PDB file of C-alpha atoms and ligand atoms in Angstrom:
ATOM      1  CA  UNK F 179      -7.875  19.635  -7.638  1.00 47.00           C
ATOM      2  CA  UNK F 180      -9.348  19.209 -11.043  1.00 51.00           C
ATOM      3  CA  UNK F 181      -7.619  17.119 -13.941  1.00 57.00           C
ATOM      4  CA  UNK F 182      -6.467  20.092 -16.132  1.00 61.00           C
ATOM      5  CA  UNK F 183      -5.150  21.419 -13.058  1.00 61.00           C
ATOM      6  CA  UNK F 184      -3.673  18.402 -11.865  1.00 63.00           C
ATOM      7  CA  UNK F 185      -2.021  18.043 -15.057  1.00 63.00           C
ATOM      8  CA  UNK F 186      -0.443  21.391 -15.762  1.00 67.00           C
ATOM      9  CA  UNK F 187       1.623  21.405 -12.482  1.00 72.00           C
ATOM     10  CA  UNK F 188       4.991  20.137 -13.221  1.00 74.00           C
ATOM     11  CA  UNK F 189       5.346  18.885  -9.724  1.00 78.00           C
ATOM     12  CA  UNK F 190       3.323  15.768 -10.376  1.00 81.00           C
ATOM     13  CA  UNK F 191       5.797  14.919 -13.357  1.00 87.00           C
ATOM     14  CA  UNK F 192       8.839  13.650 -13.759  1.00 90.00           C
ATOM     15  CA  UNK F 193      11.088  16.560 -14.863  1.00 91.00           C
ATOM     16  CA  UNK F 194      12.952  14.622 -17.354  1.00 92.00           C
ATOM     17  CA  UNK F 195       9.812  12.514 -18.427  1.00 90.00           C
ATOM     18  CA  UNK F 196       7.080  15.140 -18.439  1.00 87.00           C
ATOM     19  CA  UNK F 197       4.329  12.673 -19.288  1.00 84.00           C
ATOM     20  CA  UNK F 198       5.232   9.986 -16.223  1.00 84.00           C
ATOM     21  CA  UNK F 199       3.074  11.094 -12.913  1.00 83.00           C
ATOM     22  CA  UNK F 200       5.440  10.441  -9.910  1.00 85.00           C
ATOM     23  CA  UNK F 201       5.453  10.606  -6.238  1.00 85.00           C
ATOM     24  CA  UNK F 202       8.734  10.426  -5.698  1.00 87.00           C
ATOM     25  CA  UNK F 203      11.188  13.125  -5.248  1.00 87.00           C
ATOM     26  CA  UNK F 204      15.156  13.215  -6.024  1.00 88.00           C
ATOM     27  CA  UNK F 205      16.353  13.634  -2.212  1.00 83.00           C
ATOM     28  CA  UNK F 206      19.329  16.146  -3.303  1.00 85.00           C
ATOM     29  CA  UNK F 207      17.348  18.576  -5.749  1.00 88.00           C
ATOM     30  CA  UNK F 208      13.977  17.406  -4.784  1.00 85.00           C
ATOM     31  CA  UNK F 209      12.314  17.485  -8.466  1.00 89.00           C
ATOM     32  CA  UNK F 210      10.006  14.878  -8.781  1.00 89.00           C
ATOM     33  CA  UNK F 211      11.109  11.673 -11.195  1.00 90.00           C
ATOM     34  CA  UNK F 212       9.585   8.313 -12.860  1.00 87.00           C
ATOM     35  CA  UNK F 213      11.246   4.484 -11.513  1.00 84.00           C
ATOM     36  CA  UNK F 214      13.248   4.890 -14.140  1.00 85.00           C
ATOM     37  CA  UNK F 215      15.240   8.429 -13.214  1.00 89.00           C
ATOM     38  CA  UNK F 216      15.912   7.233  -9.593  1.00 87.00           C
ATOM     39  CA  UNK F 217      19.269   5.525  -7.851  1.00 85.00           C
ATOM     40  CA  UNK F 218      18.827   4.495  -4.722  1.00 80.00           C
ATOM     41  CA  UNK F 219      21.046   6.445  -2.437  1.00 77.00           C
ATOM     42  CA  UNK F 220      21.607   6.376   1.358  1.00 73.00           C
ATOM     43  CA  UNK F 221      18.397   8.297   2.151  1.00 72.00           C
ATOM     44  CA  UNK F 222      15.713   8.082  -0.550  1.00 78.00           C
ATOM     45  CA  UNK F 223      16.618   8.328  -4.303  1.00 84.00           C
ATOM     46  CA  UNK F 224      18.124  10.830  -6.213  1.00 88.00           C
ATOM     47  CA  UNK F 225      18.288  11.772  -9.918  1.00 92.00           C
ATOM     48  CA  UNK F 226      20.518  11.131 -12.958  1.00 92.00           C
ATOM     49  CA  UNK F 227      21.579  14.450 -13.213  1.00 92.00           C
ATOM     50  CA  UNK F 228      22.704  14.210  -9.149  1.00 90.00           C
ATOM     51  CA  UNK F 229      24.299  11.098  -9.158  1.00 88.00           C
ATOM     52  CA  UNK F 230      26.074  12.636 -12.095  1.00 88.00           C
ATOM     53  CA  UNK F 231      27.562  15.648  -9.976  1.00 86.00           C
ATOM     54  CA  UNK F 232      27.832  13.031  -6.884  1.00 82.00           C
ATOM     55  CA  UNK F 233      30.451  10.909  -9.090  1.00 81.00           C
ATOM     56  CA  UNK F 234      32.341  13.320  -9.640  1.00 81.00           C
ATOM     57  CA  UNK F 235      32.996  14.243  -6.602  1.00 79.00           C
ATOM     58  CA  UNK F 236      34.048  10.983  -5.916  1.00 75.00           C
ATOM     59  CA  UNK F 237      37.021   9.917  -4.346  1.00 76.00           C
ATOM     60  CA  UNK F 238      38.724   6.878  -5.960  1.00 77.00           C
ATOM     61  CA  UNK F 239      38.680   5.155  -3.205  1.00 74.00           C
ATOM     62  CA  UNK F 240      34.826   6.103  -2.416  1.00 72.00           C
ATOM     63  CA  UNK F 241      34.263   4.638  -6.175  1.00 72.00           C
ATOM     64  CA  UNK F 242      35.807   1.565  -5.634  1.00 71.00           C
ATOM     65  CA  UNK F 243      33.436   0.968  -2.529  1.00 66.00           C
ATOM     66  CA  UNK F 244      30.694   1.957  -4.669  1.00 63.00           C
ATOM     67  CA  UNK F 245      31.643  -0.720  -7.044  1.00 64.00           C
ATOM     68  CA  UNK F 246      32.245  -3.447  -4.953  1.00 59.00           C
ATOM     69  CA  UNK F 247      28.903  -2.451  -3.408  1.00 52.00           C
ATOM     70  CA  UNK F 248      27.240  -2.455  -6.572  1.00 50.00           C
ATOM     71  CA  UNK F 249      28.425  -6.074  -7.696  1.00 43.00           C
ATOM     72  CA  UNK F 250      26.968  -9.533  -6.134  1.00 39.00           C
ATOM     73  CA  UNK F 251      23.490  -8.570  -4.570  1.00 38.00           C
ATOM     74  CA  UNK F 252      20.185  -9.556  -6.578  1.00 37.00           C
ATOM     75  CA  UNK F 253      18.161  -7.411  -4.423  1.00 37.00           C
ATOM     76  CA  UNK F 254      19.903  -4.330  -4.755  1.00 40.00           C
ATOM     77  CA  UNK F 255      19.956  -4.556  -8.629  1.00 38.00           C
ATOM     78  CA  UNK F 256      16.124  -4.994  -7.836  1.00 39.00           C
ATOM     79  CA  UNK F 257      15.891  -1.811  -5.984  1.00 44.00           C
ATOM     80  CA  UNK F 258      17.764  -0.131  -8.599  1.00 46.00           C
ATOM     81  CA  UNK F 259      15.310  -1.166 -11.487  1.00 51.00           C
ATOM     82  CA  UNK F 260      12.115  -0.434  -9.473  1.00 64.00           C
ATOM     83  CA  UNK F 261      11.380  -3.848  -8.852  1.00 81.00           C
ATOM     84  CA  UNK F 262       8.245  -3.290  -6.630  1.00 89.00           C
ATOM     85  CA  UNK F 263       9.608  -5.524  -3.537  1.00 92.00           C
ATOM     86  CA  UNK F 264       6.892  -4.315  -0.977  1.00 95.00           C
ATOM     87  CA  UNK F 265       4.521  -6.265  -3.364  1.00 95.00           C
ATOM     88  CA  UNK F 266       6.470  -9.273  -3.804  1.00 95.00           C
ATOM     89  CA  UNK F 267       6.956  -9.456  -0.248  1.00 96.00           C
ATOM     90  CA  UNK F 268       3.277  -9.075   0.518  1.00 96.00           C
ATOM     91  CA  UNK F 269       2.365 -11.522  -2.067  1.00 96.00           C
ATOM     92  CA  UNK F 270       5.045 -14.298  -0.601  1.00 96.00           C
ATOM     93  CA  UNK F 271       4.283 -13.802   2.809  1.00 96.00           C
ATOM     94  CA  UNK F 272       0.335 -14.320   2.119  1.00 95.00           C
ATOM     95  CA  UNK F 273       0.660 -16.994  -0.410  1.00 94.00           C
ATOM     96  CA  UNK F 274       2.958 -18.259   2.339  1.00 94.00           C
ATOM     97  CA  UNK F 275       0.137 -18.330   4.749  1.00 93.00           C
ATOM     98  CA  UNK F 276      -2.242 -19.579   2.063  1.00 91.00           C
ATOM     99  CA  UNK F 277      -0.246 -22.957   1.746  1.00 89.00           C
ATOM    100  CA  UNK F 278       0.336 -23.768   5.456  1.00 89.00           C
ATOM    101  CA  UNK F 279      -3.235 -23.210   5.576  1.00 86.00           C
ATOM    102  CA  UNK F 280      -3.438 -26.465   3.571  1.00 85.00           C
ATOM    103  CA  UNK F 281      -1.746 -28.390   5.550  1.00 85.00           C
ATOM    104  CA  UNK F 282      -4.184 -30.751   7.335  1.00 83.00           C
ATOM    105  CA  UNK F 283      -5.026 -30.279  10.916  1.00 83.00           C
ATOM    106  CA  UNK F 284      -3.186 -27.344  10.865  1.00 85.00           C
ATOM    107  CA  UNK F 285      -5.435 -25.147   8.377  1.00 84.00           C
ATOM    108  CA  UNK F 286      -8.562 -23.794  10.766  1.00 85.00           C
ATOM    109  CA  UNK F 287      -6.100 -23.274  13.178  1.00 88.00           C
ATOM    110  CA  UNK F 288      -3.999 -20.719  11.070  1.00 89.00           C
ATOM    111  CA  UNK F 289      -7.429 -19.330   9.990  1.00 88.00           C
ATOM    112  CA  UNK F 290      -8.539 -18.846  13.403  1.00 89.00           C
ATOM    113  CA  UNK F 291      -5.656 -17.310  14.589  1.00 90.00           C
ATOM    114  CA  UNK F 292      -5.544 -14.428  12.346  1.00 91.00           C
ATOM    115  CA  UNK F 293      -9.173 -13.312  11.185  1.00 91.00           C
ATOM    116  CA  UNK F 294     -11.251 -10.765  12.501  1.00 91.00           C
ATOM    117  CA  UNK F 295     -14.079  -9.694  14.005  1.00 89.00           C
ATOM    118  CA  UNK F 296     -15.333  -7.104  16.118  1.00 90.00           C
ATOM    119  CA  UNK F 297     -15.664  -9.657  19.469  1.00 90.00           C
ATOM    120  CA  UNK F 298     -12.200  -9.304  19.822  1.00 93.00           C
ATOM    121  CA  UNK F 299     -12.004  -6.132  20.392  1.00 91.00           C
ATOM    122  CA  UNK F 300     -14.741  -5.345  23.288  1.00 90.00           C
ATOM    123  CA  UNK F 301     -13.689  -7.727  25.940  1.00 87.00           C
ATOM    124  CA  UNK F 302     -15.910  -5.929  28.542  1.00 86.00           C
ATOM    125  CA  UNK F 303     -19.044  -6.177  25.965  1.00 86.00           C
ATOM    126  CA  UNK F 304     -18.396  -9.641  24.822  1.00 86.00           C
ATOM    127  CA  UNK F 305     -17.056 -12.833  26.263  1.00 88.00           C
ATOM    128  CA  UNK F 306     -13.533 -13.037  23.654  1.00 91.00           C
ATOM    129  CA  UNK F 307     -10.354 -12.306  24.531  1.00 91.00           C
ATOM    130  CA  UNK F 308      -8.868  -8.867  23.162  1.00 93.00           C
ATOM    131  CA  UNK F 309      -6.634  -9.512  20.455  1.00 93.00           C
ATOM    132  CA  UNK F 310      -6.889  -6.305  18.300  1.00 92.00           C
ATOM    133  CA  UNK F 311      -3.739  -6.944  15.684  1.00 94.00           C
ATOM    134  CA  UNK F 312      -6.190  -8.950  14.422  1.00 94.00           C
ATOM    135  CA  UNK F 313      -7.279  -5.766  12.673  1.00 93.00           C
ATOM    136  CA  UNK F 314      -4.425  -6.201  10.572  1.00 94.00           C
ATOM    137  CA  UNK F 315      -3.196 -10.144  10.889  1.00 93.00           C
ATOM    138  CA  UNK F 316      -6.804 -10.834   8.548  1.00 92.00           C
ATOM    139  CA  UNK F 317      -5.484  -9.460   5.506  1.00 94.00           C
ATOM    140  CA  UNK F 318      -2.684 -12.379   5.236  1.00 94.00           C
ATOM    141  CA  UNK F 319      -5.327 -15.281   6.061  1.00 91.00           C
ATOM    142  CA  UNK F 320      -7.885 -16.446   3.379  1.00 88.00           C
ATOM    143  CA  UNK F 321     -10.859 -18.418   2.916  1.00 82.00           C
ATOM    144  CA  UNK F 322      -9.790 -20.588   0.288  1.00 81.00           C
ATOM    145  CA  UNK F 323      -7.642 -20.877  -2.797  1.00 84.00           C
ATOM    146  CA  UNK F 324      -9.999 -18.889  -5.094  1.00 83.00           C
ATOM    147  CA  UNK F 325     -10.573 -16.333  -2.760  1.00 84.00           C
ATOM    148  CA  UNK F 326      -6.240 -15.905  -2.068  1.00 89.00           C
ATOM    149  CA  UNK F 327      -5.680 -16.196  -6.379  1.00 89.00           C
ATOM    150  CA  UNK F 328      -8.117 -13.217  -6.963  1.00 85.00           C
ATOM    151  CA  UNK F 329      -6.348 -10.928  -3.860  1.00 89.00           C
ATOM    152  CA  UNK F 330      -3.000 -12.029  -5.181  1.00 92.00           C
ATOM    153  CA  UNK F 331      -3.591 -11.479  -8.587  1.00 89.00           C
ATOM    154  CA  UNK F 332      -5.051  -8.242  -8.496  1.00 88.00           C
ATOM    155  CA  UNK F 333      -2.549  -7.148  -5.658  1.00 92.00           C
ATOM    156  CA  UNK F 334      -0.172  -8.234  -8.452  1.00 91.00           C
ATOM    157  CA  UNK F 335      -1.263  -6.243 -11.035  1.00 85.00           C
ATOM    158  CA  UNK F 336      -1.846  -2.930  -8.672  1.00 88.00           C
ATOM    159  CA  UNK F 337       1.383  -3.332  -6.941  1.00 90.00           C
ATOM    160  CA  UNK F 338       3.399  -3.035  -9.944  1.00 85.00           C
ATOM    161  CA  UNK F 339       1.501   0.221 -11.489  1.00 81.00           C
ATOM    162  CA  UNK F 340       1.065   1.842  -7.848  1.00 88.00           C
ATOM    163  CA  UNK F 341       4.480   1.143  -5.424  1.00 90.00           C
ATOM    164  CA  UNK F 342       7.033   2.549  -8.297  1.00 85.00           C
ATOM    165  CA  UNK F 343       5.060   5.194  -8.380  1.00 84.00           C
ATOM    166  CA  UNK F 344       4.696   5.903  -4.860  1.00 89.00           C
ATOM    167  CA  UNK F 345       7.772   4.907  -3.795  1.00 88.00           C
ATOM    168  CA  UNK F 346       7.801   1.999  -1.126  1.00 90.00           C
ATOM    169  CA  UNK F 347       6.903   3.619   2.444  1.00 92.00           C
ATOM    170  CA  UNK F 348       4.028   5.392   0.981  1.00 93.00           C
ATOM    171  CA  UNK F 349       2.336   1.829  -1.315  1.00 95.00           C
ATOM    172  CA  UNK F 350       3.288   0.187   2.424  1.00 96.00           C
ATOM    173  CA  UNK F 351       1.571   2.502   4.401  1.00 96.00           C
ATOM    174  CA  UNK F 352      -1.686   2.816   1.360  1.00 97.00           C
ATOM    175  CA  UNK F 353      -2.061  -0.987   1.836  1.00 97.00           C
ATOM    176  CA  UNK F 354      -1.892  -1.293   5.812  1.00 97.00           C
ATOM    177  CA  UNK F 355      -3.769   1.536   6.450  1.00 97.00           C
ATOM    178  CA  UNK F 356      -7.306   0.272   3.855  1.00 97.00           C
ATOM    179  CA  UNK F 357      -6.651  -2.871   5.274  1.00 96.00           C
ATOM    180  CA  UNK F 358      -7.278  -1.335   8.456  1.00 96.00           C
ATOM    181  CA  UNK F 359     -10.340   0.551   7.217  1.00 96.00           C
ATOM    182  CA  UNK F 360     -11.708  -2.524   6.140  1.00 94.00           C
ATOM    183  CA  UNK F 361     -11.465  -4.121   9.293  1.00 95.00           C
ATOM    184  CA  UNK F 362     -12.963  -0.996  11.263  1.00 95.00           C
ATOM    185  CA  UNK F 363     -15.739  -0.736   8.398  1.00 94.00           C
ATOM    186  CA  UNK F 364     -16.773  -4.607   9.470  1.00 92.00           C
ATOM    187  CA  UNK F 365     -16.655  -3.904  12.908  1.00 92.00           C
ATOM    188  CA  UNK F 366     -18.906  -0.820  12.575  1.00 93.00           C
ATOM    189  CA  UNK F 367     -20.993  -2.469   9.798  1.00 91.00           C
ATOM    190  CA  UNK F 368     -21.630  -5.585  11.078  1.00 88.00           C
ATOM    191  CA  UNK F 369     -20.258  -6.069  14.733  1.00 87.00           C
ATOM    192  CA  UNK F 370     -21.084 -10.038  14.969  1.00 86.00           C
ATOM    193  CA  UNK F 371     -19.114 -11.020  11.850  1.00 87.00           C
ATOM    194  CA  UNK F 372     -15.838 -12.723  11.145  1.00 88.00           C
ATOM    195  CA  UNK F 373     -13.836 -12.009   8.029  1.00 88.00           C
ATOM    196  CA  UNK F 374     -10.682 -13.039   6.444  1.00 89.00           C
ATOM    197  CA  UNK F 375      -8.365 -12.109   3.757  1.00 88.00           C
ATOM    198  CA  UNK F 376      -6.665  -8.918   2.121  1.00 90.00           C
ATOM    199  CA  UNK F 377      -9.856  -7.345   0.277  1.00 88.00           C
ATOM    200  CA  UNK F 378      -9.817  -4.364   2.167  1.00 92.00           C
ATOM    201  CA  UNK F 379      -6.642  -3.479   1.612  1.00 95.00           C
ATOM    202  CA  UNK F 380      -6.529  -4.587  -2.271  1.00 93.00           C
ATOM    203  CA  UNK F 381      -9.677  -1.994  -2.821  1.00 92.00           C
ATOM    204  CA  UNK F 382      -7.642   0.574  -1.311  1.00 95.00           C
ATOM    205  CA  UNK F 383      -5.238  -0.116  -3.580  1.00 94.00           C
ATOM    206  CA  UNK F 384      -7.999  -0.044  -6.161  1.00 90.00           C
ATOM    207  CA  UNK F 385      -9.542   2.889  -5.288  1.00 90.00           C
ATOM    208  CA  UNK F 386      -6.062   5.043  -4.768  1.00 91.00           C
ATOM    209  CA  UNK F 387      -5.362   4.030  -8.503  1.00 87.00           C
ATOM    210  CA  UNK F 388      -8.262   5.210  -9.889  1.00 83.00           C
ATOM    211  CA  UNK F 389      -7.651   8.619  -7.977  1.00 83.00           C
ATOM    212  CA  UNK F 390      -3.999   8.945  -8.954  1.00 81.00           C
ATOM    213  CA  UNK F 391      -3.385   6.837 -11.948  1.00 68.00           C
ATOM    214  CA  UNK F 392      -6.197   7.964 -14.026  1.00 60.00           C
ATOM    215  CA  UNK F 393      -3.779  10.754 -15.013  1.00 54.00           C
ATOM    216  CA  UNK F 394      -1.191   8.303 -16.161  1.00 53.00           C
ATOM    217  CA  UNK F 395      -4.061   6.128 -18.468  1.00 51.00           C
ATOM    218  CA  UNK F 396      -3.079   3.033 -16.698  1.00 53.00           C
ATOM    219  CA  UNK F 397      -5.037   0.923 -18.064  1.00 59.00           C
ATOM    220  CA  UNK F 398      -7.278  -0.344 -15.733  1.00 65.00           C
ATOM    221  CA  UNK F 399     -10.183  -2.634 -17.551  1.00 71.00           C
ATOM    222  CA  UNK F 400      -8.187  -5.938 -16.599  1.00 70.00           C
ATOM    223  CA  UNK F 401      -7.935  -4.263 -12.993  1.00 68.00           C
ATOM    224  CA  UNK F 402     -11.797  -3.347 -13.025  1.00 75.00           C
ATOM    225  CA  UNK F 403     -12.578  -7.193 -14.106  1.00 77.00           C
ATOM    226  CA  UNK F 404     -10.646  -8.751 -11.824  1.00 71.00           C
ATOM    227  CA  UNK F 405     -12.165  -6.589  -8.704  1.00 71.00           C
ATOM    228  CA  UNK F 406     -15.786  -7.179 -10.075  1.00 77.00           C
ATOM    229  CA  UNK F 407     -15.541 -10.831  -9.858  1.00 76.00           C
ATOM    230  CA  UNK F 408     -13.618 -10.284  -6.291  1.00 71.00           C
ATOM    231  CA  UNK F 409     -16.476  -8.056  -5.557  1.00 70.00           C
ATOM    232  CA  UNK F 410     -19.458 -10.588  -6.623  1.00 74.00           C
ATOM    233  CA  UNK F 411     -17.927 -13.491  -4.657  1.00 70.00           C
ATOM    234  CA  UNK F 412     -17.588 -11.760  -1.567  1.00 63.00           C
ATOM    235  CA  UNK F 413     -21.834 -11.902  -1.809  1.00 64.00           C
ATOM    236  CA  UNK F 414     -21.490 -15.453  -2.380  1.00 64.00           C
ATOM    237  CA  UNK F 415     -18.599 -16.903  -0.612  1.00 61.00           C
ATOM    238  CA  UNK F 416     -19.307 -16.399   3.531  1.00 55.00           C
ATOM    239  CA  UNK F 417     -16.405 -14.911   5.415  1.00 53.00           C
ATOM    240  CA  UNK F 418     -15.688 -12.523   3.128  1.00 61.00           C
ATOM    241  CA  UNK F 419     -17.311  -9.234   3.968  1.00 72.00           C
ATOM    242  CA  UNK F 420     -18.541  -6.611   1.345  1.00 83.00           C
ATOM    243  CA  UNK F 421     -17.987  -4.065   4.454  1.00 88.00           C
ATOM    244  CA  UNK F 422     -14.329  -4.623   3.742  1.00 89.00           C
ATOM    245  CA  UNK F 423     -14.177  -3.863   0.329  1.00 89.00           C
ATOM    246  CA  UNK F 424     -15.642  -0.655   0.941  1.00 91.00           C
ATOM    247  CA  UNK F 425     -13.898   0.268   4.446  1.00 94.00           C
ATOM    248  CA  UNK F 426     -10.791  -0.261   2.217  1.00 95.00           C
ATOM    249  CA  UNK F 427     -11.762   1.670  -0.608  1.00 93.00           C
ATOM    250  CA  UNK F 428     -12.980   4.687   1.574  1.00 96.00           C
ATOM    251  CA  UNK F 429      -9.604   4.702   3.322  1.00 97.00           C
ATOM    252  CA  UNK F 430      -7.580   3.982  -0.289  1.00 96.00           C
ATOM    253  CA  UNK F 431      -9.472   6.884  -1.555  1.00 94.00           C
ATOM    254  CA  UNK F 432      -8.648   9.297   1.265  1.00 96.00           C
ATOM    255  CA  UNK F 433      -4.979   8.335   1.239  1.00 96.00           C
ATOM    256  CA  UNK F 434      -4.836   8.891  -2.597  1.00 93.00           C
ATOM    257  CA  UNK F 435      -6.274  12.462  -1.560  1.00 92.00           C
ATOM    258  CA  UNK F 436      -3.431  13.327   0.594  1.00 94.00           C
ATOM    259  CA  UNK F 437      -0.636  12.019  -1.075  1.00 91.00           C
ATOM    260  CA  UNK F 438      -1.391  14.171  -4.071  1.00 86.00           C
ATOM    261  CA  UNK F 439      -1.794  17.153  -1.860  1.00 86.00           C
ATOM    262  CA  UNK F 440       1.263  17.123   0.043  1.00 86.00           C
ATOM    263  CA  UNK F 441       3.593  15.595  -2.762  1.00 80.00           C
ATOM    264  CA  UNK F 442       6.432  18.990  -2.322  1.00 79.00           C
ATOM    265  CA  UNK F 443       8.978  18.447  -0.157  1.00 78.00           C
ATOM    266  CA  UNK F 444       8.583  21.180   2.601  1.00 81.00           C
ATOM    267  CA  UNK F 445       4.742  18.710   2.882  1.00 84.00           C
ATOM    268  CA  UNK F 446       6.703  15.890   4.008  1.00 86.00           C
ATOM    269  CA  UNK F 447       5.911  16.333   7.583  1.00 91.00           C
ATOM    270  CA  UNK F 448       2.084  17.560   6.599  1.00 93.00           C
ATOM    271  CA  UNK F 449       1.739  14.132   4.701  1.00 93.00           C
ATOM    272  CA  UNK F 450       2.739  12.117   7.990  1.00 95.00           C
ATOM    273  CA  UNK F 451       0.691  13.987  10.026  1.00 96.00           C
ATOM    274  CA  UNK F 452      -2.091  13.849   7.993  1.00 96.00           C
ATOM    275  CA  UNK F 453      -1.802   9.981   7.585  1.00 96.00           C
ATOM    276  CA  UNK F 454      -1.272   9.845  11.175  1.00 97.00           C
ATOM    277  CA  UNK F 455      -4.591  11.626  11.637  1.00 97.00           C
ATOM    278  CA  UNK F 456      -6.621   8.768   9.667  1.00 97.00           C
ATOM    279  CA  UNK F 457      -5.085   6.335  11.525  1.00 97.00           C
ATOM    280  CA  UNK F 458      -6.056   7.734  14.967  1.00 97.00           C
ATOM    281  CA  UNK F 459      -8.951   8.711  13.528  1.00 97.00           C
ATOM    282  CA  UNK F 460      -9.763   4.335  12.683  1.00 96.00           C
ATOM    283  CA  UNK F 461      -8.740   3.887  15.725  1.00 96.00           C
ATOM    284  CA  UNK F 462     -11.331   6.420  17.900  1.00 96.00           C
ATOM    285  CA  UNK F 463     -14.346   4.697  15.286  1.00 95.00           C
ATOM    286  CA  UNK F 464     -13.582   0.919  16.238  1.00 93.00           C
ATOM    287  CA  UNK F 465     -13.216   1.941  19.547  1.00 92.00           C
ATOM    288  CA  UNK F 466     -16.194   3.756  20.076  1.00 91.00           C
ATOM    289  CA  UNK F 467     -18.502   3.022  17.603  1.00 90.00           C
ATOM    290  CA  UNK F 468     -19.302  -0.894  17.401  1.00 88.00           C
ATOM    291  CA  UNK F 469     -19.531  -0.866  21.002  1.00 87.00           C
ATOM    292  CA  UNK F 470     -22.639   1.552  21.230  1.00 88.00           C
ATOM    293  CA  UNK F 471     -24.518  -0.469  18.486  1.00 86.00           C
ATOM    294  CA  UNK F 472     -23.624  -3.651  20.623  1.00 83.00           C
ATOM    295  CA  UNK F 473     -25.148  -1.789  23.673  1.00 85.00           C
ATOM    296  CA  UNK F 474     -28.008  -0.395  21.796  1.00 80.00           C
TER     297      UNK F 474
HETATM  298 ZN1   ZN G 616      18.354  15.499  -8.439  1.00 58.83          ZN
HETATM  299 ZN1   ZN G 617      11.866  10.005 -15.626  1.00 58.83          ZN
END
């Protein structure tokens, strides 16, 4: 898909904002609309114009449970304004992780427990137990608090341009999935290492934004400066692997590809299967792959 033909189908734009590029699609008349255009509603979102129709075809007694629904909660006023809450969870529960690593005595132990590395994974090869979630537990463990306030920050500033955009299961799914790639890129790239933190998955991020957002003119120069010193200290800095950042942006970059090619509704089931694919597809390479070059 090219950018002038990117551009002049209406799919990728909100129908009432025709210059915001959106994922997401109103779950009753399934046009596409910006964070701003969508109400959360039982299943998905749905538009101004819907929720519109949908009140009036209230009941009073169905409005007065909507009200009382409405009032009190923080988070769903959050979820109503596009409050990107699969980001601030990700950043609390890693920054979490960050500060019990801290904690004296306790610190390598937390580190140990959750990073990766390919031994891990080939019991019969190597002499380490096999523990492979820690394909994914590495991206919430880092080595150190310079190394956890670059990821966070630039997951910070991603996050917020990418998951309102995407809508939550898909950013979710963009960030497990290169975090996964980065782990599988290590384990194929360099099969004796051990790695920590969320690189892989933050290039994804990267990489997915620069696919998908260049259409929006995000501006992405703080985004790019941030990544380049993340990107120059992973050369310096040991357990954190360069193989990850570009595992992650490989798989961020493929995602990004098939999210903007099955964005229609009746490619719902196309995207998941084509997502699934990748991730089976991971899977097979770190299960066949390392172990040959540890044979060879
Ligand atoms: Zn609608
Ligand atoms: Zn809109």
């Amino acid at each position: 898909m090219t950018s002038s033909e990117f551009a002049s189908n209406r799919d990728n734009f909100c129908y009432r904002h025709p210059d915001r590029q959106s994922f997401v699609l109103c779950q009753r008349c399934l046009r596409t609309i910006c964070p701003e255009c969508q109400t959360p509603a039982p299943v998905g979102v749905i538009c101004p114009e819907c929720m519109k129709s949908e009140r009036k075809s209230e009941t009073p007694s169905q409005r007065k449970a909507r009200r009382r629904w409405r009032g009190g909660s923080g988070t769903l006023t959050a979820v109503r304004s596009g409050k990107p809450i699969v980001t601030y969870t990700l950043l609390a529960l890693t920054s979490f992780i960050g500060l019990v690593q801290l904690i004296p005595g306790l610190g390598p132990q937390i580190t140990e427990a959750l990073l990766f590395g390919a031994r891990y994974l080939y019991p019969s090869i190597l002499p380490f137990p096999f523990e492979p979630w820690r394909l994914l537990t590495v991206m919430f463990v880092h080595g150190g608090f310079i190394h956890l306030a670059l990821n966070m920050l630039a997951l910070w500033m991603l996050g917020q341009n990418l998951e309102p955009m995407l809508g939550r299961a898909r950013y979710l799914a963009l960030y497990l999935i290169s975090g996964l790639g980065g782990s599988v890129a290590v384990a194929i790239l360099d099969p004796g290492g051990l790695t920590v933190g969320a690189s892989g998955a933050i290039f994804g991020l990267m990489a997915a934004l620069l696919i998908i957002g260049r259409h929006i003119g995000a501006n992405v120069t703080g985004l790019l400066v941030i990544l380049g010193i993340n990107f120059a200290f992973g050369f310096f800095v040991g357990g954190i692997a360069w193989q990850a950042h570009l595992g992650g942006a490989i798989v961020g970059a493929l995602i990004a590809l098939i999210l903007t090619r099955t964005r229609r509704r009746e490619q719902r089931t196309w995207q998941i299967i084509l997502l699934a694919t990748l991730v089976v597809a991971l899977v097979v390479l770190v299960a066949f792959v390392p172990p040959l070059i540890l044979l060879a």
